[in-house]
Amino acid sequence: MTTIDSVTDATFAAEVLAASGTTLVEFWAEWCGPCRALGPVLEQVAREHDGALRVVKINADDNPRTAAEYRALALPFMKVFRDGEPVGTIIGAKPRPAMEQALAPYLP
């Protein structure tokens, strides 16, 4: 079973920037209703694409340095990284079909 790991300002470089393959990073906050709604969608996406896509989340309120660096101004905000390099941005909660469509260019 795939789980969505949490990263922090302290672990972001090791967990995301040093990672090989494709990683989706969700910037979220406790108070963000759309972020909570997106959670189950991202769990399904992570499960379906296990091995091809790693999904992690970072609390933007608790980790302001990384949120500011990637300009996560509206939540939920997602960055797609390939081999540690940012290659795409997805903004806002989306139903699963729309999330799959947004991720399609980054998946094999």
PDB file of N, CA and C in Angstrom:
ATOM      1  N   MET A   1       0.842  -1.186   0.000  1.00  0.00           N
ATOM      2  CA  MET A   1       0.000   0.000   0.000  1.00  0.00           C
ATOM      3  C   MET A   1       0.884   1.245   0.000  1.00  0.00           C
ATOM      4  N   THR A   2       0.570   2.169  -0.840  1.00  0.00           N
ATOM      5  CA  THR A   2       1.342   3.400  -0.960  1.00  0.00           C
ATOM      6  C   THR A   2       0.839   4.418   0.053  1.00  0.00           C
ATOM      7  N   THR A   3       1.785   5.085   0.682  1.00  0.00           N
ATOM      8  CA  THR A   3       1.411   6.166   1.590  1.00  0.00           C
ATOM      9  C   THR A   3       2.044   7.447   1.077  1.00  0.00           C
ATOM     10  N   ILE A   4       1.462   8.556   1.480  1.00  0.00           N
ATOM     11  CA  ILE A   4       2.005   9.849   1.105  1.00  0.00           C
ATOM     12  C   ILE A   4       2.853  10.333   2.264  1.00  0.00           C
ATOM     13  N   ASP A   5       4.146  10.480   2.026  1.00  0.00           N
ATOM     14  CA  ASP A   5       5.068  10.927   3.058  1.00  0.00           C
ATOM     15  C   ASP A   5       5.007  12.438   3.200  1.00  0.00           C
ATOM     16  N   SER A   6       5.355  12.911   4.382  1.00  0.00           N
ATOM     17  CA  SER A   6       5.474  14.348   4.628  1.00  0.00           C
ATOM     18  C   SER A   6       6.941  14.737   4.586  1.00  0.00           C
ATOM     19  N   VAL A   7       7.213  15.905   4.031  1.00  0.00           N
ATOM     20  CA  VAL A   7       8.562  16.452   4.026  1.00  0.00           C
ATOM     21  C   VAL A   7       8.516  17.812   4.708  1.00  0.00           C
ATOM     22  N   THR A   8       9.689  18.325   5.071  1.00  0.00           N
ATOM     23  CA  THR A   8       9.797  19.599   5.771  1.00  0.00           C
ATOM     24  C   THR A   8      10.870  20.445   5.095  1.00  0.00           C
ATOM     25  N   ASP A   9      11.018  21.679   5.575  1.00  0.00           N
ATOM     26  CA  ASP A   9      12.118  22.508   5.084  1.00  0.00           C
ATOM     27  C   ASP A   9      13.446  21.770   5.236  1.00  0.00           C
ATOM     28  N   ALA A  10      13.599  21.073   6.358  1.00  0.00           N
ATOM     29  CA  ALA A  10      14.864  20.386   6.655  1.00  0.00           C
ATOM     30  C   ALA A  10      15.098  19.163   5.783  1.00  0.00           C
ATOM     31  N   THR A  11      14.028  18.481   5.353  1.00  0.00           N
ATOM     32  CA  THR A  11      14.201  17.232   4.600  1.00  0.00           C
ATOM     33  C   THR A  11      13.918  17.375   3.108  1.00  0.00           C
ATOM     34  N   PHE A  12      13.467  18.548   2.671  1.00  0.00           N
ATOM     35  CA  PHE A  12      13.053  18.733   1.274  1.00  0.00           C
ATOM     36  C   PHE A  12      14.175  18.409   0.283  1.00  0.00           C
ATOM     37  N   ALA A  13      15.365  18.907   0.542  1.00  0.00           N
ATOM     38  CA  ALA A  13      16.473  18.680  -0.398  1.00  0.00           C
ATOM     39  C   ALA A  13      16.769  17.191  -0.543  1.00  0.00           C
ATOM     40  N   ALA A  14      16.843  16.477   0.558  1.00  0.00           N
ATOM     41  CA  ALA A  14      17.164  15.051   0.505  1.00  0.00           C
ATOM     42  C   ALA A  14      16.019  14.229  -0.079  1.00  0.00           C
ATOM     43  N   GLU A  15      14.785  14.586   0.271  1.00  0.00           N
ATOM     44  CA  GLU A  15      13.634  13.780  -0.132  1.00  0.00           C
ATOM     45  C   GLU A  15      13.122  14.091  -1.539  1.00  0.00           C
ATOM     46  N   VAL A  16      13.309  15.326  -1.999  1.00  0.00           N
ATOM     47  CA  VAL A  16      12.759  15.733  -3.297  1.00  0.00           C
ATOM     48  C   VAL A  16      13.863  16.090  -4.289  1.00  0.00           C
ATOM     49  N   LEU A  17      14.733  17.012  -3.918  1.00  0.00           N
ATOM     50  CA  LEU A  17      15.743  17.493  -4.865  1.00  0.00           C
ATOM     51  C   LEU A  17      16.800  16.441  -5.186  1.00  0.00           C
ATOM     52  N   ALA A  18      17.055  15.526  -4.263  1.00  0.00           N
ATOM     53  CA  ALA A  18      18.039  14.473  -4.508  1.00  0.00           C
ATOM     54  C   ALA A  18      17.398  13.185  -5.022  1.00  0.00           C
ATOM     55  N   ALA A  19      16.084  13.190  -5.191  1.00  0.00           N
ATOM     56  CA  ALA A  19      15.375  11.977  -5.612  1.00  0.00           C
ATOM     57  C   ALA A  19      15.458  11.781  -7.119  1.00  0.00           C
ATOM     58  N   SER A  20      15.551  10.536  -7.515  1.00  0.00           N
ATOM     59  CA  SER A  20      15.468  10.228  -8.943  1.00  0.00           C
ATOM     60  C   SER A  20      14.011   9.899  -9.261  1.00  0.00           C
ATOM     61  N   GLY A  21      13.659  10.033 -10.520  1.00  0.00           N
ATOM     62  CA  GLY A  21      12.288   9.767 -10.928  1.00  0.00           C
ATOM     63  C   GLY A  21      11.412  10.995 -10.768  1.00  0.00           C
ATOM     64  N   THR A  22      10.102  10.764 -10.777  1.00  0.00           N
ATOM     65  CA  THR A  22       9.124  11.840 -10.744  1.00  0.00           C
ATOM     66  C   THR A  22       8.481  11.917  -9.363  1.00  0.00           C
ATOM     67  N   THR A  23       8.466  13.129  -8.811  1.00  0.00           N
ATOM     68  CA  THR A  23       7.878  13.370  -7.496  1.00  0.00           C
ATOM     69  C   THR A  23       6.877  14.515  -7.600  1.00  0.00           C
ATOM     70  N   LEU A  24       5.689  14.300  -7.059  1.00  0.00           N
ATOM     71  CA  LEU A  24       4.679  15.339  -6.955  1.00  0.00           C
ATOM     72  C   LEU A  24       4.684  15.827  -5.511  1.00  0.00           C
ATOM     73  N   VAL A  25       4.885  17.123  -5.324  1.00  0.00           N
ATOM     74  CA  VAL A  25       4.892  17.729  -3.989  1.00  0.00           C
ATOM     75  C   VAL A  25       3.637  18.568  -3.834  1.00  0.00           C
ATOM     76  N   GLU A  26       2.824  18.221  -2.835  1.00  0.00           N
ATOM     77  CA  GLU A  26       1.632  19.021  -2.536  1.00  0.00           C
ATOM     78  C   GLU A  26       1.945  19.952  -1.373  1.00  0.00           C
ATOM     79  N   PHE A  27       1.807  21.245  -1.605  1.00  0.00           N
ATOM     80  CA  PHE A  27       1.886  22.248  -0.549  1.00  0.00           C
ATOM     81  C   PHE A  27       0.464  22.408  -0.012  1.00  0.00           C
ATOM     82  N   TRP A  28       0.273  22.256   1.290  1.00  0.00           N
ATOM     83  CA  TRP A  28      -1.057  22.259   1.888  1.00  0.00           C
ATOM     84  C   TRP A  28      -1.010  22.941   3.250  1.00  0.00           C
ATOM     85  N   ALA A  29      -2.184  23.101   3.863  1.00  0.00           N
ATOM     86  CA  ALA A  29      -2.286  23.643   5.223  1.00  0.00           C
ATOM     87  C   ALA A  29      -3.491  23.008   5.911  1.00  0.00           C
ATOM     88  N   GLU A  30      -3.431  22.938   7.234  1.00  0.00           N
ATOM     89  CA  GLU A  30      -4.519  22.349   8.028  1.00  0.00           C
ATOM     90  C   GLU A  30      -5.853  23.037   7.774  1.00  0.00           C
ATOM     91  N   TRP A  31      -5.857  24.359   7.635  1.00  0.00           N
ATOM     92  CA  TRP A  31      -7.081  25.137   7.499  1.00  0.00           C
ATOM     93  C   TRP A  31      -7.678  25.085   6.097  1.00  0.00           C
ATOM     94  N   CYS A  32      -6.985  24.469   5.161  1.00  0.00           N
ATOM     95  CA  CYS A  32      -7.356  24.493   3.746  1.00  0.00           C
ATOM     96  C   CYS A  32      -8.336  23.363   3.404  1.00  0.00           C
ATOM     97  N   GLY A  33      -9.617  23.716   3.252  1.00  0.00           N
ATOM     98  CA  GLY A  33     -10.630  22.726   2.890  1.00  0.00           C
ATOM     99  C   GLY A  33     -10.348  22.027   1.572  1.00  0.00           C
ATOM    100  N   PRO A  34     -10.005  22.757   0.500  1.00  0.00           N
ATOM    101  CA  PRO A  34      -9.681  22.090  -0.760  1.00  0.00           C
ATOM    102  C   PRO A  34      -8.488  21.133  -0.629  1.00  0.00           C
ATOM    103  N   CYS A  35      -7.551  21.449   0.262  1.00  0.00           N
ATOM    104  CA  CYS A  35      -6.412  20.545   0.491  1.00  0.00           C
ATOM    105  C   CYS A  35      -6.907  19.223   1.078  1.00  0.00           C
ATOM    106  N   ARG A  36      -7.818  19.299   2.030  1.00  0.00           N
ATOM    107  CA  ARG A  36      -8.374  18.084   2.635  1.00  0.00           C
ATOM    108  C   ARG A  36      -9.138  17.278   1.593  1.00  0.00           C
ATOM    109  N   ALA A  37      -9.864  17.967   0.712  1.00  0.00           N
ATOM    110  CA  ALA A  37     -10.616  17.274  -0.337  1.00  0.00           C
ATOM    111  C   ALA A  37      -9.681  16.597  -1.335  1.00  0.00           C
ATOM    112  N   LEU A  38      -8.526  17.189  -1.555  1.00  0.00           N
ATOM    113  CA  LEU A  38      -7.571  16.644  -2.518  1.00  0.00           C
ATOM    114  C   LEU A  38      -6.841  15.414  -1.980  1.00  0.00           C
ATOM    115  N   GLY A  39      -6.755  15.286  -0.676  1.00  0.00           N
ATOM    116  CA  GLY A  39      -6.011  14.183  -0.059  1.00  0.00           C
ATOM    117  C   GLY A  39      -6.359  12.809  -0.613  1.00  0.00           C
ATOM    118  N   PRO A  40      -7.638  12.401  -0.606  1.00  0.00           N
ATOM    119  CA  PRO A  40      -7.991  11.079  -1.125  1.00  0.00           C
ATOM    120  C   PRO A  40      -7.672  10.918  -2.613  1.00  0.00           C
ATOM    121  N   VAL A  41      -7.794  11.998  -3.386  1.00  0.00           N
ATOM    122  CA  VAL A  41      -7.460  11.943  -4.816  1.00  0.00           C
ATOM    123  C   VAL A  41      -5.973  11.640  -4.980  1.00  0.00           C
ATOM    124  N   LEU A  42      -5.130  12.337  -4.215  1.00  0.00           N
ATOM    125  CA  LEU A  42      -3.687  12.106  -4.318  1.00  0.00           C
ATOM    126  C   LEU A  42      -3.305  10.709  -3.839  1.00  0.00           C
ATOM    127  N   GLU A  43      -4.016  10.199  -2.829  1.00  0.00           N
ATOM    128  CA  GLU A  43      -3.749   8.824  -2.384  1.00  0.00           C
ATOM    129  C   GLU A  43      -4.049   7.829  -3.490  1.00  0.00           C
ATOM    130  N   GLN A  44      -5.158   8.031  -4.204  1.00  0.00           N
ATOM    131  CA  GLN A  44      -5.507   7.147  -5.323  1.00  0.00           C
ATOM    132  C   GLN A  44      -4.472   7.248  -6.441  1.00  0.00           C
ATOM    133  N   VAL A  45      -4.072   8.466  -6.767  1.00  0.00           N
ATOM    134  CA  VAL A  45      -3.078   8.680  -7.822  1.00  0.00           C
ATOM    135  C   VAL A  45      -1.757   8.019  -7.436  1.00  0.00           C
ATOM    136  N   ALA A  46      -1.342   8.194  -6.187  1.00  0.00           N
ATOM    137  CA  ALA A  46      -0.085   7.587  -5.719  1.00  0.00           C
ATOM    138  C   ALA A  46      -0.156   6.070  -5.812  1.00  0.00           C
ATOM    139  N   ARG A  47      -1.291   5.498  -5.429  1.00  0.00           N
ATOM    140  CA  ARG A  47      -1.456   4.047  -5.492  1.00  0.00           C
ATOM    141  C   ARG A  47      -1.419   3.557  -6.930  1.00  0.00           C
ATOM    142  N   GLU A  48      -2.141   4.243  -7.803  1.00  0.00           N
ATOM    143  CA  GLU A  48      -2.235   3.817  -9.202  1.00  0.00           C
ATOM    144  C   GLU A  48      -0.897   3.924  -9.929  1.00  0.00           C
ATOM    145  N   HIS A  49      -0.098   4.910  -9.571  1.00  0.00           N
ATOM    146  CA  HIS A  49       1.164   5.142 -10.268  1.00  0.00           C
ATOM    147  C   HIS A  49       2.375   4.776  -9.420  1.00  0.00           C
ATOM    148  N   ASP A  50       2.164   3.880  -8.457  1.00  0.00           N
ATOM    149  CA  ASP A  50       3.245   3.442  -7.576  1.00  0.00           C
ATOM    150  C   ASP A  50       4.412   2.926  -8.422  1.00  0.00           C
ATOM    151  N   GLY A  51       5.588   3.435  -8.166  1.00  0.00           N
ATOM    152  CA  GLY A  51       6.770   3.059  -8.928  1.00  0.00           C
ATOM    153  C   GLY A  51       7.109   4.069 -10.013  1.00  0.00           C
ATOM    154  N   ALA A  52       6.098   4.770 -10.527  1.00  0.00           N
ATOM    155  CA  ALA A  52       6.335   5.768 -11.566  1.00  0.00           C
ATOM    156  C   ALA A  52       6.235   7.187 -11.013  1.00  0.00           C
ATOM    157  N   LEU A  53       5.539   7.343  -9.880  1.00  0.00           N
ATOM    158  CA  LEU A  53       5.311   8.665  -9.300  1.00  0.00           C
ATOM    159  C   LEU A  53       5.329   8.545  -7.785  1.00  0.00           C
ATOM    160  N   ARG A  54       6.129   9.378  -7.157  1.00  0.00           N
ATOM    161  CA  ARG A  54       6.114   9.477  -5.695  1.00  0.00           C
ATOM    162  C   ARG A  54       5.375  10.750  -5.336  1.00  0.00           C
ATOM    163  N   VAL A  55       4.470  10.665  -4.375  1.00  0.00           N
ATOM    164  CA  VAL A  55       3.713  11.820  -3.918  1.00  0.00           C
ATOM    165  C   VAL A  55       4.114  12.120  -2.482  1.00  0.00           C
ATOM    166  N   VAL A  56       4.478  13.373  -2.230  1.00  0.00           N
ATOM    167  CA  VAL A  56       4.794  13.821  -0.877  1.00  0.00           C
ATOM    168  C   VAL A  56       4.028  15.107  -0.619  1.00  0.00           C
ATOM    169  N   LYS A  57       3.889  15.450   0.661  1.00  0.00           N
ATOM    170  CA  LYS A  57       3.209  16.690   1.003  1.00  0.00           C
ATOM    171  C   LYS A  57       4.058  17.476   1.980  1.00  0.00           C
ATOM    172  N   ILE A  58       3.893  18.801   1.922  1.00  0.00           N
ATOM    173  CA  ILE A  58       4.606  19.690   2.828  1.00  0.00           C
ATOM    174  C   ILE A  58       3.628  20.741   3.331  1.00  0.00           C
ATOM    175  N   ASN A  59       3.567  20.901   4.637  1.00  0.00           N
ATOM    176  CA  ASN A  59       2.684  21.886   5.239  1.00  0.00           C
ATOM    177  C   ASN A  59       3.299  23.267   5.022  1.00  0.00           C
ATOM    178  N   ALA A  60       2.621  24.087   4.252  1.00  0.00           N
ATOM    179  CA  ALA A  60       3.152  25.410   3.886  1.00  0.00           C
ATOM    180  C   ALA A  60       3.259  26.339   5.089  1.00  0.00           C
ATOM    181  N   ASP A  61       2.365  26.196   6.053  1.00  0.00           N
ATOM    182  CA  ASP A  61       2.427  27.045   7.246  1.00  0.00           C
ATOM    183  C   ASP A  61       3.624  26.687   8.117  1.00  0.00           C
ATOM    184  N   ASP A  62       3.902  25.395   8.249  1.00  0.00           N
ATOM    185  CA  ASP A  62       4.992  24.931   9.105  1.00  0.00           C
ATOM    186  C   ASP A  62       6.352  24.992   8.416  1.00  0.00           C
ATOM    187  N   ASN A  63       6.365  25.142   7.108  1.00  0.00           N
ATOM    188  CA  ASN A  63       7.613  25.119   6.328  1.00  0.00           C
ATOM    189  C   ASN A  63       7.635  26.297   5.355  1.00  0.00           C
ATOM    190  N   PRO A  64       7.674  27.514   5.879  1.00  0.00           N
ATOM    191  CA  PRO A  64       7.539  28.698   5.027  1.00  0.00           C
ATOM    192  C   PRO A  64       8.702  28.916   4.067  1.00  0.00           C
ATOM    193  N   ARG A  65       9.896  28.433   4.396  1.00  0.00           N
ATOM    194  CA  ARG A  65      11.043  28.649   3.506  1.00  0.00           C
ATOM    195  C   ARG A  65      10.825  27.957   2.162  1.00  0.00           C
ATOM    196  N   THR A  66      10.441  26.697   2.201  1.00  0.00           N
ATOM    197  CA  THR A  66      10.232  25.951   0.958  1.00  0.00           C
ATOM    198  C   THR A  66       9.005  26.472   0.219  1.00  0.00           C
ATOM    199  N   ALA A  67       7.938  26.789   0.964  1.00  0.00           N
ATOM    200  CA  ALA A  67       6.731  27.333   0.326  1.00  0.00           C
ATOM    201  C   ALA A  67       7.043  28.642  -0.400  1.00  0.00           C
ATOM    202  N   ALA A  68       7.847  29.498   0.212  1.00  0.00           N
ATOM    203  CA  ALA A  68       8.210  30.769  -0.424  1.00  0.00           C
ATOM    204  C   ALA A  68       9.116  30.537  -1.630  1.00  0.00           C
ATOM    205  N   GLU A  69      10.045  29.617  -1.505  1.00  0.00           N
ATOM    206  CA  GLU A  69      10.973  29.352  -2.608  1.00  0.00           C
ATOM    207  C   GLU A  69      10.240  28.923  -3.874  1.00  0.00           C
ATOM    208  N   TYR A  70       9.173  28.127  -3.712  1.00  0.00           N
ATOM    209  CA  TYR A  70       8.430  27.641  -4.873  1.00  0.00           C
ATOM    210  C   TYR A  70       7.149  28.438  -5.126  1.00  0.00           C
ATOM    211  N   ARG A  71       7.005  29.558  -4.428  1.00  0.00           N
ATOM    212  CA  ARG A  71       5.894  30.497  -4.622  1.00  0.00           C
ATOM    213  C   ARG A  71       4.526  29.827  -4.465  1.00  0.00           C
ATOM    214  N   ALA A  72       4.397  29.055  -3.402  1.00  0.00           N
ATOM    215  CA  ALA A  72       3.124  28.398  -3.097  1.00  0.00           C
ATOM    216  C   ALA A  72       2.209  29.416  -2.420  1.00  0.00           C
ATOM    217  N   LEU A  73       1.603  30.271  -3.220  1.00  0.00           N
ATOM    218  CA  LEU A  73       0.795  31.367  -2.697  1.00  0.00           C
ATOM    219  C   LEU A  73      -0.663  30.988  -2.508  1.00  0.00           C
ATOM    220  N   ALA A  74      -1.182  30.092  -3.312  1.00  0.00           N
ATOM    221  CA  ALA A  74      -2.562  29.617  -3.205  1.00  0.00           C
ATOM    222  C   ALA A  74      -2.507  28.116  -2.953  1.00  0.00           C
ATOM    223  N   LEU A  75      -3.306  27.641  -2.034  1.00  0.00           N
ATOM    224  CA  LEU A  75      -3.282  26.223  -1.689  1.00  0.00           C
ATOM    225  C   LEU A  75      -4.586  25.560  -2.100  1.00  0.00           C
ATOM    226  N   PRO A  76      -4.559  24.289  -2.477  1.00  0.00           N
ATOM    227  CA  PRO A  76      -3.377  23.463  -2.647  1.00  0.00           C
ATOM    228  C   PRO A  76      -2.590  23.858  -3.894  1.00  0.00           C
ATOM    229  N   PHE A  77      -1.294  23.689  -3.778  1.00  0.00           N
ATOM    230  CA  PHE A  77      -0.346  24.050  -4.827  1.00  0.00           C
ATOM    231  C   PHE A  77       0.594  22.860  -4.976  1.00  0.00           C
ATOM    232  N   MET A  78       0.780  22.395  -6.187  1.00  0.00           N
ATOM    233  CA  MET A  78       1.622  21.222  -6.406  1.00  0.00           C
ATOM    234  C   MET A  78       2.724  21.520  -7.410  1.00  0.00           C
ATOM    235  N   LYS A  79       3.894  21.002  -7.122  1.00  0.00           N
ATOM    236  CA  LYS A  79       5.026  21.082  -8.047  1.00  0.00           C
ATOM    237  C   LYS A  79       5.399  19.662  -8.424  1.00  0.00           C
ATOM    238  N   VAL A  80       5.695  19.469  -9.691  1.00  0.00           N
ATOM    239  CA  VAL A  80       6.176  18.189 -10.182  1.00  0.00           C
ATOM    240  C   VAL A  80       7.680  18.312 -10.399  1.00  0.00           C
ATOM    241  N   PHE A  81       8.424  17.383  -9.840  1.00  0.00           N
ATOM    242  CA  PHE A  81       9.874  17.347  -9.983  1.00  0.00           C
ATOM    243  C   PHE A  81      10.259  16.074 -10.719  1.00  0.00           C
ATOM    244  N   ARG A  82      11.210  16.187 -11.633  1.00  0.00           N
ATOM    245  CA  ARG A  82      11.779  15.016 -12.301  1.00  0.00           C
ATOM    246  C   ARG A  82      13.274  15.051 -12.041  1.00  0.00           C
ATOM    247  N   ASP A  83      13.756  14.011 -11.403  1.00  0.00           N
ATOM    248  CA  ASP A  83      15.171  13.919 -11.033  1.00  0.00           C
ATOM    249  C   ASP A  83      15.641  15.176 -10.307  1.00  0.00           C
ATOM    250  N   GLY A  84      14.789  15.675  -9.395  1.00  0.00           N
ATOM    251  CA  GLY A  84      15.138  16.812  -8.558  1.00  0.00           C
ATOM    252  C   GLY A  84      14.935  18.182  -9.166  1.00  0.00           C
ATOM    253  N   GLU A  85      14.522  18.240 -10.418  1.00  0.00           N
ATOM    254  CA  GLU A  85      14.311  19.521 -11.098  1.00  0.00           C
ATOM    255  C   GLU A  85      12.819  19.796 -11.248  1.00  0.00           C
ATOM    256  N   PRO A  86      12.350  21.012 -10.929  1.00  0.00           N
ATOM    257  CA  PRO A  86      10.932  21.314 -11.123  1.00  0.00           C
ATOM    258  C   PRO A  86      10.589  21.342 -12.612  1.00  0.00           C
ATOM    259  N   VAL A  87       9.546  20.602 -12.979  1.00  0.00           N
ATOM    260  CA  VAL A  87       9.152  20.530 -14.387  1.00  0.00           C
ATOM    261  C   VAL A  87       7.700  20.927 -14.618  1.00  0.00           C
ATOM    262  N   GLY A  88       6.934  21.128 -13.540  1.00  0.00           N
ATOM    263  CA  GLY A  88       5.537  21.493 -13.737  1.00  0.00           C
ATOM    264  C   GLY A  88       4.883  21.997 -12.470  1.00  0.00           C
ATOM    265  N   THR A  89       3.763  22.690 -12.650  1.00  0.00           N
ATOM    266  CA  THR A  89       2.993  23.239 -11.541  1.00  0.00           C
ATOM    267  C   THR A  89       1.521  22.922 -11.764  1.00  0.00           C
ATOM    268  N   ILE A  90       0.843  22.524 -10.683  1.00  0.00           N
ATOM    269  CA  ILE A  90      -0.600  22.276 -10.712  1.00  0.00           C
ATOM    270  C   ILE A  90      -1.181  23.059  -9.545  1.00  0.00           C
ATOM    271  N   ILE A  91      -2.183  23.884  -9.825  1.00  0.00           N
ATOM    272  CA  ILE A  91      -2.772  24.723  -8.777  1.00  0.00           C
ATOM    273  C   ILE A  91      -4.228  24.337  -8.578  1.00  0.00           C
ATOM    274  N   GLY A  92      -4.605  24.166  -7.327  1.00  0.00           N
ATOM    275  CA  GLY A  92      -5.995  23.920  -6.972  1.00  0.00           C
ATOM    276  C   GLY A  92      -6.356  22.455  -6.865  1.00  0.00           C
ATOM    277  N   ALA A  93      -7.400  22.203  -6.074  1.00  0.00           N
ATOM    278  CA  ALA A  93      -7.932  20.849  -5.929  1.00  0.00           C
ATOM    279  C   ALA A  93      -8.637  20.457  -7.220  1.00  0.00           C
ATOM    280  N   LYS A  94      -8.421  19.226  -7.623  1.00  0.00           N
ATOM    281  CA  LYS A  94      -9.025  18.748  -8.862  1.00  0.00           C
ATOM    282  C   LYS A  94      -9.613  17.365  -8.617  1.00  0.00           C
ATOM    283  N   PRO A  95     -10.700  17.026  -9.292  1.00  0.00           N
ATOM    284  CA  PRO A  95     -11.181  15.647  -9.224  1.00  0.00           C
ATOM    285  C   PRO A  95     -10.152  14.729  -9.893  1.00  0.00           C
ATOM    286  N   ARG A  96     -10.260  13.461  -9.606  1.00  0.00           N
ATOM    287  CA  ARG A  96      -9.247  12.520 -10.090  1.00  0.00           C
ATOM    288  C   ARG A  96      -9.020  12.574 -11.604  1.00  0.00           C
ATOM    289  N   PRO A  97     -10.054  12.589 -12.442  1.00  0.00           N
ATOM    290  CA  PRO A  97      -9.778  12.643 -13.891  1.00  0.00           C
ATOM    291  C   PRO A  97      -8.967  13.873 -14.291  1.00  0.00           C
ATOM    292  N   ALA A  98      -9.269  15.017 -13.706  1.00  0.00           N
ATOM    293  CA  ALA A  98      -8.521  16.235 -14.033  1.00  0.00           C
ATOM    294  C   ALA A  98      -7.094  16.158 -13.501  1.00  0.00           C
ATOM    295  N   MET A  99      -6.905  15.541 -12.340  1.00  0.00           N
ATOM    296  CA  MET A  99      -5.557  15.380 -11.791  1.00  0.00           C
ATOM    297  C   MET A  99      -4.738  14.432 -12.674  1.00  0.00           C
ATOM    298  N   GLU A 100      -5.349  13.359 -13.124  1.00  0.00           N
ATOM    299  CA  GLU A 100      -4.665  12.424 -14.029  1.00  0.00           C
ATOM    300  C   GLU A 100      -4.255  13.135 -15.316  1.00  0.00           C
ATOM    301  N   GLN A 101      -5.139  13.975 -15.837  1.00  0.00           N
ATOM    302  CA  GLN A 101      -4.842  14.706 -17.065  1.00  0.00           C
ATOM    303  C   GLN A 101      -3.686  15.681 -16.842  1.00  0.00           C
ATOM    304  N   ALA A 102      -3.694  16.363 -15.697  1.00  0.00           N
ATOM    305  CA  ALA A 102      -2.628  17.320 -15.396  1.00  0.00           C
ATOM    306  C   ALA A 102      -1.276  16.622 -15.221  1.00  0.00           C
ATOM    307  N   LEU A 103      -1.295  15.396 -14.715  1.00  0.00           N
ATOM    308  CA  LEU A 103      -0.056  14.649 -14.482  1.00  0.00           C
ATOM    309  C   LEU A 103       0.427  13.867 -15.706  1.00  0.00           C
ATOM    310  N   ALA A 104      -0.437  13.657 -16.665  1.00  0.00           N
ATOM    311  CA  ALA A 104      -0.106  12.808 -17.826  1.00  0.00           C
ATOM    312  C   ALA A 104       1.212  13.168 -18.508  1.00  0.00           C
ATOM    313  N   PRO A 105       1.542  14.450 -18.700  1.00  0.00           N
ATOM    314  CA  PRO A 105       2.812  14.763 -19.379  1.00  0.00           C
ATOM    315  C   PRO A 105       4.058  14.315 -18.599  1.00  0.00           C
ATOM    316  N   TYR A 106       3.897  14.048 -17.306  1.00  0.00           N
ATOM    317  CA  TYR A 106       5.055  13.746 -16.457  1.00  0.00           C
ATOM    318  C   TYR A 106       5.170  12.263 -16.142  1.00  0.00           C
ATOM    319  N   LEU A 107       4.236  11.465 -16.641  1.00  0.00           N
ATOM    320  CA  LEU A 107       4.224  10.029 -16.353  1.00  0.00           C
ATOM    321  C   LEU A 107       4.595   9.231 -17.595  1.00  0.00           C
ATOM    322  N   PRO A 108       5.207   8.074 -17.388  1.00  0.00           N
ATOM    323  CA  PRO A 108       5.569   7.243 -18.551  1.00  0.00           C
ATOM    324  C   PRO A 108       4.349   6.668 -19.246  1.00  0.00           C
TER     325      PRO A 108
END
